[in-house]
CSV table of C-alpha atoms in Angstrom, one decimal:
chain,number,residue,atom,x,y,z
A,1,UNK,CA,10.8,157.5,-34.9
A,2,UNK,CA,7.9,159.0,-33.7
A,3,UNK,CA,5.9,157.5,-36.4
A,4,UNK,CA,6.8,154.4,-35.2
A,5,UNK,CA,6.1,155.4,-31.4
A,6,UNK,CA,2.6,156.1,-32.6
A,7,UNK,CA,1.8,153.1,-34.4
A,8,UNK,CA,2.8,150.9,-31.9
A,9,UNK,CA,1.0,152.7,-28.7
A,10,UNK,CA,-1.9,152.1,-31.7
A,11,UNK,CA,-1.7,148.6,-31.6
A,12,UNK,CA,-1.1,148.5,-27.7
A,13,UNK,CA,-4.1,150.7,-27.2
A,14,UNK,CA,-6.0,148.6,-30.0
A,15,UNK,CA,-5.2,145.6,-28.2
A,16,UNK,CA,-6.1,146.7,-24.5
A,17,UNK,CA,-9.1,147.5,-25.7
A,18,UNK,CA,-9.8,144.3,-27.5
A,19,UNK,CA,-9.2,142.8,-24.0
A,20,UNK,CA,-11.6,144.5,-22.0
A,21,UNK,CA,-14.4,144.3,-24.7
A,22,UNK,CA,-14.7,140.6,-24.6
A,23,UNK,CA,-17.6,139.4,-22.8
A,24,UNK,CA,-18.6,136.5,-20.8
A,25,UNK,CA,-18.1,133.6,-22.1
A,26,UNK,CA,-14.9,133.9,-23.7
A,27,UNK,CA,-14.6,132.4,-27.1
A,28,UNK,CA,-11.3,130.8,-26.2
A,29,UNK,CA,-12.3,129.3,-22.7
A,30,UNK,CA,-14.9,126.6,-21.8
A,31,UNK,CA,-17.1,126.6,-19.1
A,32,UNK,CA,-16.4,124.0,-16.3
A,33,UNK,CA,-19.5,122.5,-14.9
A,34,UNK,CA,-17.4,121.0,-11.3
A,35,UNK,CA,-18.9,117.8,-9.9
A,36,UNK,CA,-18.2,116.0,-6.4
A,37,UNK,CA,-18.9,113.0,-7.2
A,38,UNK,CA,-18.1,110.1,-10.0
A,39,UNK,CA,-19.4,109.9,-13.3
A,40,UNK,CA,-22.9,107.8,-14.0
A,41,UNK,CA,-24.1,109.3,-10.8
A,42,UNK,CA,-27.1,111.6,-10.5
A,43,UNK,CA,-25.5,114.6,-9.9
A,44,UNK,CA,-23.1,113.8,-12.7
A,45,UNK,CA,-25.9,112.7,-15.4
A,46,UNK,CA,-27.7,116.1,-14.4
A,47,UNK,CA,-24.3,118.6,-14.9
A,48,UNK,CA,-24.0,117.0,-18.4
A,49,UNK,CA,-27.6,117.3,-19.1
A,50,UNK,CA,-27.1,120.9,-17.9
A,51,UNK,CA,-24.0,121.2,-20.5
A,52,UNK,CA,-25.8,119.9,-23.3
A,53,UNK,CA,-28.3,122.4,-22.8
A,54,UNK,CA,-26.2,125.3,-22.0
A,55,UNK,CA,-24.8,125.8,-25.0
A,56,UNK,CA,-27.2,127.0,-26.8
A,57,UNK,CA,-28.1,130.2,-24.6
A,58,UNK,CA,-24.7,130.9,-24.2
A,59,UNK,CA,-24.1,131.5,-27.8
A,60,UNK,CA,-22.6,127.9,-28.8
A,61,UNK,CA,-20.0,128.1,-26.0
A,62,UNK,CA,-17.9,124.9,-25.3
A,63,UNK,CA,-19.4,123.8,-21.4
A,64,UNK,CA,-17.8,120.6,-20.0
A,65,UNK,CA,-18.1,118.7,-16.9
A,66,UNK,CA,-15.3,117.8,-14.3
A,67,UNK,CA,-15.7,115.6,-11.5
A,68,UNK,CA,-13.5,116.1,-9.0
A,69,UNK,CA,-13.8,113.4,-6.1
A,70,UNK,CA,-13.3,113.4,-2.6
A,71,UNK,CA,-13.8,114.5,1.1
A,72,UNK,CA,-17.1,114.6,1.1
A,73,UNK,CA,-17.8,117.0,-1.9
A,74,UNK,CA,-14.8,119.4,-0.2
A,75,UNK,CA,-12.4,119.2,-3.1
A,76,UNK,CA,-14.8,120.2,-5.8
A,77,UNK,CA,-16.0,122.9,-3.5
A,78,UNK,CA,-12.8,124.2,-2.8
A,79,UNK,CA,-11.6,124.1,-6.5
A,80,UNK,CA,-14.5,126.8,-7.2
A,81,UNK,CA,-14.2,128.8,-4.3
A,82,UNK,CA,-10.5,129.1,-5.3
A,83,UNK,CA,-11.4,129.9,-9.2
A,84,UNK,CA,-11.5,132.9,-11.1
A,85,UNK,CA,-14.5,135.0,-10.5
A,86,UNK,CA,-15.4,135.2,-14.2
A,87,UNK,CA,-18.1,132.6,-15.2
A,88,UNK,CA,-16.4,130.1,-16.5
A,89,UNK,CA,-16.0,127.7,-13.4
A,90,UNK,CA,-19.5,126.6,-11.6
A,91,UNK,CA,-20.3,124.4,-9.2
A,92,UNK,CA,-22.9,121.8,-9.3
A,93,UNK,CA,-23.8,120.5,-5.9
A,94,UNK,CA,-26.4,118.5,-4.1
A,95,UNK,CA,-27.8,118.6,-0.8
A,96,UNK,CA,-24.3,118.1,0.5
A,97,UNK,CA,-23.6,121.2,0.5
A,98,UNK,CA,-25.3,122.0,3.5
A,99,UNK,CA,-24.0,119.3,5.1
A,100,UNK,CA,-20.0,120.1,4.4
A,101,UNK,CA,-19.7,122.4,7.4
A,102,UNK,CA,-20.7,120.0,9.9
A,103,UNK,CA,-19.1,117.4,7.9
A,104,UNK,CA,-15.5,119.0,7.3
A,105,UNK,CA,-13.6,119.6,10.7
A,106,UNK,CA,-11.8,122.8,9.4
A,107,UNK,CA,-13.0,123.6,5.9
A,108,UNK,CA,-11.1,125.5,4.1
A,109,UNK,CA,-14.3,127.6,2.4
A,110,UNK,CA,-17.2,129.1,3.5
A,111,UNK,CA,-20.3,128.1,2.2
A,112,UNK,CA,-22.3,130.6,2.4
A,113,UNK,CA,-19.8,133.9,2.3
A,114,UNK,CA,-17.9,131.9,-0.8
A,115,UNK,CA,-20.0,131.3,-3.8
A,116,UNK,CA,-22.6,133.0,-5.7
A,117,UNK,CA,-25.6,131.4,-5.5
A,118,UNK,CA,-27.6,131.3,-8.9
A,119,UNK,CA,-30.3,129.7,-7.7
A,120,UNK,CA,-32.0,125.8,-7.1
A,121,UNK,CA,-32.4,123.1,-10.3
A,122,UNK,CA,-34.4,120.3,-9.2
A,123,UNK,CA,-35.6,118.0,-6.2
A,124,UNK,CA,-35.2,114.2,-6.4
A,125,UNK,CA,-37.2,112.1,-3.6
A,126,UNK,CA,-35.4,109.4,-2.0
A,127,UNK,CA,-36.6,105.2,-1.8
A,128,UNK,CA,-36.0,102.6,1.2
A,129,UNK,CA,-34.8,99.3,-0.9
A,130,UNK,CA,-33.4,96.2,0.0
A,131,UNK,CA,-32.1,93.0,-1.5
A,132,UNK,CA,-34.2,91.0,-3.2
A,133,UNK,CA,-34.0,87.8,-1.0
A,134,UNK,CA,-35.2,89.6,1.9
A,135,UNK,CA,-38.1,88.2,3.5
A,136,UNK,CA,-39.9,91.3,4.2
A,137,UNK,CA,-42.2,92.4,1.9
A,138,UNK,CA,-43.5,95.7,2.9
A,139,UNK,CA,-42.5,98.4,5.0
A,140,UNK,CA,-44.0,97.5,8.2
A,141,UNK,CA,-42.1,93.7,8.0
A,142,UNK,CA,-38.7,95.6,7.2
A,143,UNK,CA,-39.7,97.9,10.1
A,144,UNK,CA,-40.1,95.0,12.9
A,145,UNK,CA,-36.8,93.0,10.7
A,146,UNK,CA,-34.6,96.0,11.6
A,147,UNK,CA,-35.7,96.6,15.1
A,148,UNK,CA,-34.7,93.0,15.6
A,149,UNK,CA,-31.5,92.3,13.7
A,150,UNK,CA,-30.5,96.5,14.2
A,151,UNK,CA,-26.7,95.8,14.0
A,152,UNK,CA,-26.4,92.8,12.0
A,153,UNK,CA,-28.8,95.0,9.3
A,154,UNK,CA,-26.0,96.3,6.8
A,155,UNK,CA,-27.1,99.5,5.5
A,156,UNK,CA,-24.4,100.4,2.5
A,157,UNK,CA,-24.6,104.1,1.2
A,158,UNK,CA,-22.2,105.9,-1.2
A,159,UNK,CA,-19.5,107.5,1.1
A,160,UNK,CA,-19.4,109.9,3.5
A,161,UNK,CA,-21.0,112.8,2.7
A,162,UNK,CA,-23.6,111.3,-0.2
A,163,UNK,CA,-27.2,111.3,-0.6
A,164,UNK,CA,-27.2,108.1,0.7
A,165,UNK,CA,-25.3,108.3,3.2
A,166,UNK,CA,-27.2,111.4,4.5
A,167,UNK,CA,-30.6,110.0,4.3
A,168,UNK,CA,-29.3,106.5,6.2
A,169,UNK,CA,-28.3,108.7,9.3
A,170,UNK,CA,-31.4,110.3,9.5
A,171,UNK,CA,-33.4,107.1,9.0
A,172,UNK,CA,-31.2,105.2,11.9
A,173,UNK,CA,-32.0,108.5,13.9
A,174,UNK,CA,-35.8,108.0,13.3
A,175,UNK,CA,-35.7,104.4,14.1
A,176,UNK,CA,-33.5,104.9,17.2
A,177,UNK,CA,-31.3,102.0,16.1
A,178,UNK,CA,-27.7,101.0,14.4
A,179,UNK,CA,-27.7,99.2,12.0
A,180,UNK,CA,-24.1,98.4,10.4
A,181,UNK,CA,-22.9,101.1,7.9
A,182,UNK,CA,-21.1,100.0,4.8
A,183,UNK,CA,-19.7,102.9,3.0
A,184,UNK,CA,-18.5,102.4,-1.2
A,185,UNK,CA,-17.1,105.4,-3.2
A,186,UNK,CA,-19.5,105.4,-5.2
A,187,UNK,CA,-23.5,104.9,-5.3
A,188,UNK,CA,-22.8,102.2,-8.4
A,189,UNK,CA,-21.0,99.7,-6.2
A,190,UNK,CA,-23.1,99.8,-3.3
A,191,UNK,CA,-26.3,99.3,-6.0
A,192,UNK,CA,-23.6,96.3,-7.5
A,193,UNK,CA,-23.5,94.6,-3.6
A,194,UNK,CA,-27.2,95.3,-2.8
A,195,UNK,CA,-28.3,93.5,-6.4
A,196,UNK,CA,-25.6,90.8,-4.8
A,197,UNK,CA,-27.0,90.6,-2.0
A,198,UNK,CA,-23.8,91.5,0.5
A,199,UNK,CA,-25.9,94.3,1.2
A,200,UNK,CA,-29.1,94.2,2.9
A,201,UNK,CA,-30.9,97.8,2.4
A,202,UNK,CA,-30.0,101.0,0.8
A,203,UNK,CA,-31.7,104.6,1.1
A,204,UNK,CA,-31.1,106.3,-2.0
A,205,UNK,CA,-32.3,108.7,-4.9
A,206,UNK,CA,-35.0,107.5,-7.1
A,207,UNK,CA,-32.4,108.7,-10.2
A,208,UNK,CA,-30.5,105.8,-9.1
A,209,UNK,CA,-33.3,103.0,-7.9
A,210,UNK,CA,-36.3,103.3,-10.3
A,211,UNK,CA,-35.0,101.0,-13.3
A,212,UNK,CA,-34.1,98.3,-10.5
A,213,UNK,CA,-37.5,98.2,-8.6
A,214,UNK,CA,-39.2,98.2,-12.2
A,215,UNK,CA,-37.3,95.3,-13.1
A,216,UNK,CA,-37.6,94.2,-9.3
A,217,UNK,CA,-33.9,93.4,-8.8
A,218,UNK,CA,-34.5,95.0,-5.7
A,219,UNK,CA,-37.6,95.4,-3.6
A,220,UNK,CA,-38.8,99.0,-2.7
A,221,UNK,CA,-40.5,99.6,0.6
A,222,UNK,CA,-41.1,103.7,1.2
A,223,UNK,CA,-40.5,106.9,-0.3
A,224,UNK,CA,-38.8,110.2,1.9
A,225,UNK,CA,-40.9,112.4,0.2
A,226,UNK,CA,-43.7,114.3,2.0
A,227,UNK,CA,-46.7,112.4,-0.6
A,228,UNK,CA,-46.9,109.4,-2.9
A,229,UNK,CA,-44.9,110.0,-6.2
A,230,UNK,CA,-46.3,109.3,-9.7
A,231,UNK,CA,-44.1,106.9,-11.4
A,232,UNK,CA,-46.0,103.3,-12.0
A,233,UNK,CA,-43.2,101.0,-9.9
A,234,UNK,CA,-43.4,103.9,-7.2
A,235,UNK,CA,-47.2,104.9,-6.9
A,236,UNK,CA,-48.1,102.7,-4.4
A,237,UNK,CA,-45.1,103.2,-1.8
A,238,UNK,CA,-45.9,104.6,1.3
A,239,UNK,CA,-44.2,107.9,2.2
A,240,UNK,CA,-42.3,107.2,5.5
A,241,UNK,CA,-44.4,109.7,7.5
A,242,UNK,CA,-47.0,107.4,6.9
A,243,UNK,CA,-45.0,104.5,7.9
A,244,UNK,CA,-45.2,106.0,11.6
A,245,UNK,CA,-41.8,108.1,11.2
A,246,UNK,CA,-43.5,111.9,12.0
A,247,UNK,CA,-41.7,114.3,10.5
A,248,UNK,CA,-39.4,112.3,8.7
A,249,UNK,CA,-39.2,114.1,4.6
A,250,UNK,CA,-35.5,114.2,2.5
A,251,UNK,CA,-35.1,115.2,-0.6
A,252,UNK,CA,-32.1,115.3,-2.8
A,253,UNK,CA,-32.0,119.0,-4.2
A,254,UNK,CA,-29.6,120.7,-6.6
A,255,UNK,CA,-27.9,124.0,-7.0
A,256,UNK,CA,-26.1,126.0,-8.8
A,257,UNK,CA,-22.9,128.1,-7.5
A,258,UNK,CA,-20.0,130.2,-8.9
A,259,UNK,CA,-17.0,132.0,-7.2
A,260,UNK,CA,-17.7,134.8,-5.2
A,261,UNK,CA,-17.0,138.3,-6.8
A,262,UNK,CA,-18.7,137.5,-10.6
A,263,UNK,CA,-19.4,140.2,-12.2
A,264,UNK,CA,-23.2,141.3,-12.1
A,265,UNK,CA,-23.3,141.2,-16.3
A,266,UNK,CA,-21.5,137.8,-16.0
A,267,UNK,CA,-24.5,136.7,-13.6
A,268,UNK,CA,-27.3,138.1,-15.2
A,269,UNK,CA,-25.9,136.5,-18.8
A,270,UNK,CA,-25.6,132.9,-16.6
A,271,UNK,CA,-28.5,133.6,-14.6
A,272,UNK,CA,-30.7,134.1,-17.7
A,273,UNK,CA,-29.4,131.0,-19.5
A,274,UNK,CA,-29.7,128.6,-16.3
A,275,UNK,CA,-33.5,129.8,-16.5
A,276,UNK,CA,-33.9,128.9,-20.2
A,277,UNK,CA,-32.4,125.4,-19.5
A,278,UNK,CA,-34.8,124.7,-16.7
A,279,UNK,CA,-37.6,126.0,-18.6
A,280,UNK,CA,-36.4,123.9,-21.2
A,281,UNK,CA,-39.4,120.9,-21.8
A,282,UNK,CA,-36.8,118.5,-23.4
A,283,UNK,CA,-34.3,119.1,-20.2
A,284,UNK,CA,-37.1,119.0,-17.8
A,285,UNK,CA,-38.9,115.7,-19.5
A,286,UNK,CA,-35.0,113.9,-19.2
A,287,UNK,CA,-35.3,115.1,-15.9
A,288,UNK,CA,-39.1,114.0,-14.3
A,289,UNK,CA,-38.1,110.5,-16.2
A,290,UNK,CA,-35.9,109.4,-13.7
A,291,UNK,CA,-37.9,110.7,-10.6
A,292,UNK,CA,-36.9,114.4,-10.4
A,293,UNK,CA,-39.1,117.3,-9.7
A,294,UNK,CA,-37.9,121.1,-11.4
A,295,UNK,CA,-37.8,123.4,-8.6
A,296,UNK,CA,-40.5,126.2,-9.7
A,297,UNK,CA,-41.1,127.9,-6.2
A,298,UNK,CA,-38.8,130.8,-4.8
A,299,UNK,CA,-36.0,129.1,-4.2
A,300,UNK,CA,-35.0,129.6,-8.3
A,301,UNK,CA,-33.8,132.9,-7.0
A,302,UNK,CA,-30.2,133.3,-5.8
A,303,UNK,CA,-31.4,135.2,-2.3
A,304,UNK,CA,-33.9,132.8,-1.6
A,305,UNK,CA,-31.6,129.5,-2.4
A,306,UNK,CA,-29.2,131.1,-0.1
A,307,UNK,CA,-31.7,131.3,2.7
A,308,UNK,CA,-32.7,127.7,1.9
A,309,UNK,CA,-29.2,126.6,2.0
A,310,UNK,CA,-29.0,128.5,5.7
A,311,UNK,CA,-31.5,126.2,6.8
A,312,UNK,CA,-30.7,123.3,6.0
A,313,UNK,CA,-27.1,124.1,7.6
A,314,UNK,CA,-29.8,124.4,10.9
A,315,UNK,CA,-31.3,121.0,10.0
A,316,UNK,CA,-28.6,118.7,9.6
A,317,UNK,CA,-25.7,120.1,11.7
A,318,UNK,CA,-27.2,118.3,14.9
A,319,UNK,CA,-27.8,115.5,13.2
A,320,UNK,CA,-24.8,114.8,11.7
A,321,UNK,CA,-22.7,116.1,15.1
A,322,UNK,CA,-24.7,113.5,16.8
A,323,UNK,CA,-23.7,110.8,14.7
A,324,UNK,CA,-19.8,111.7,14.4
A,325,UNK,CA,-18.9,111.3,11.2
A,326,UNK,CA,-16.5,113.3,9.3
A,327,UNK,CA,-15.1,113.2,5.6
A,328,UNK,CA,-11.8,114.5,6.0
């Protein structure tokens, strides 16, 4: 009897131990890339980019992307704040989420006592486009267009919350007009109306514009970044800064995030292999070709992306407050 006793606290023992030796990642579990928004998008193209690319310097483990929709960005948030603190559920997230805490009445997360931060991906720069039947041809016409229609201008965007939607509030602010907002679930059905023509301009990411002002489906009249970008169709855009709008710069920029509480091994493993992904030329060259800019500055390190995150809380809180708009 006791022979047996001692072979089978063995195997227990063996077995415990077994346990506690695995390392991040787990051989049996994949490792859930979490996006807000729907598949095709920007953010969505760049988290399975990021998955392709992952696998690699994660020792061939299996990384998939989820997109899970809604409120603004909120429910993908939530679903990783909620998840086990073990590396296997990250959050890929855009500008918005700076903006969830003035956008969600009670959230149920907090964004900067919730999540790890492992540090900033990429900036994309934003473009002022319009139908293709409009009669304006350059900035300064759309300019005097809008301050004479302002209402009857419909501006569509993505849904509350969105790139789109973030950078229309800021331009109406700048103007000091309304224009009619039209709001899609999605940045591919707005792009579907504006192409149609129900729509009549459209601030959005240059990940989503640039093959549609090459082909000139749609006619591009500024850029939101702070200089002129490099892309051919794009080159000779003025920034809207120079358009007369002082001050006025957004950029679309992209984070990574994981539960609060991961082990520090577990983040220096994924900390380490996010670096050799963004360091990577073929991820950075798919990238730059749709308008993006690799983050290279200080902001690649967790502390640093946490007190960029802080201040764009500061930035858009009023803005958004002013304008009343909520996603839940």
């Amino acid at each position: 009897m006791r022979a047996v006793i001692h072979s089978l606290c063995v195997l227990l023992c063996w077995g415990f131990a077994s346990v506690g030796a695995q390392t991040f990642p787990l051989k049996d579990k994949p490792i859930t890339l979490v996006v807000p928004f729907t598949a095709g998008g920007p953010t969505d193209r760049l988290a399975r980019d990021m998955a392709e690319a992952l696998r690699k310097p994660l020792g061939g483990a299996t990384v998939v992307v989820e997109n899970a929709l809604g409120a603004g960005g909120a429910i993908a948030t939530q679903k990783v704040a909620r998840a086990a603190p073990d590396g296997h559920t990250l959050l890929i997230h855009h500008i918005g989420m700076a903006t969830m805490p003035a956008l969600i009445r009670k959230p149920s997360f907090d964004v900067l006592n919730d999540f790890e931060y492992l540090g900033m991906i990429h900036e994309v720069p934003m473009t002022i486009v319009g139908r293709a039947s409009l009669e304006a041809n350059d900035y300064k016409q759309l300019s005097a267009w809008v301050a004479t229609q302002k209402d009857k201008v419909n501006l569509g965007n993505a849904g509350i919350g969105s790139a789109s939607h973030l950078c229309g509030l800021l331009w109406q602010s700048a103007m000091r007009t309304e224009m009619t907002t039209i709001q899609y679930k999605g940045v591919s059905m707005a792009m579907t109306d504006l192409l149609g023509g129900q729509i009549d301009v459209l601030c959005d990411q240059t990940t989503n514009t640039l093959t549609y002002i090459e082909s000139k489906k749609v006619k591009a009249y500024a850029v939101t970044s702070n200089k002129h970008l490099s892309q051919a169709a794009l080159k000779d855009l003025p920034t809207l800064q120079e358009a007369g709008l002082k001050g006025f710069q957004v950029s679309v920029w992209h984070g990574v995030y994981a539960p609060k509480g991961l082990p520090e091994q577990t983040k220096a493993k994924l900390y380490g292999a996010l670096r050799t992904v963004f360091s990577d030329p073929r991820f950075i060259q798919k990238q730059e070709a749709l308008g993006a800019v690799m983050v290279i500055d200080k902001r690649t390190d967790p502390v640093e992306h946490k007190k960029f995150v802080a201040a764009e809380i500061a930035k858009w809180t009023p803005i958004i407050k002013a304008a009343g708009v909520y996603a839940d």
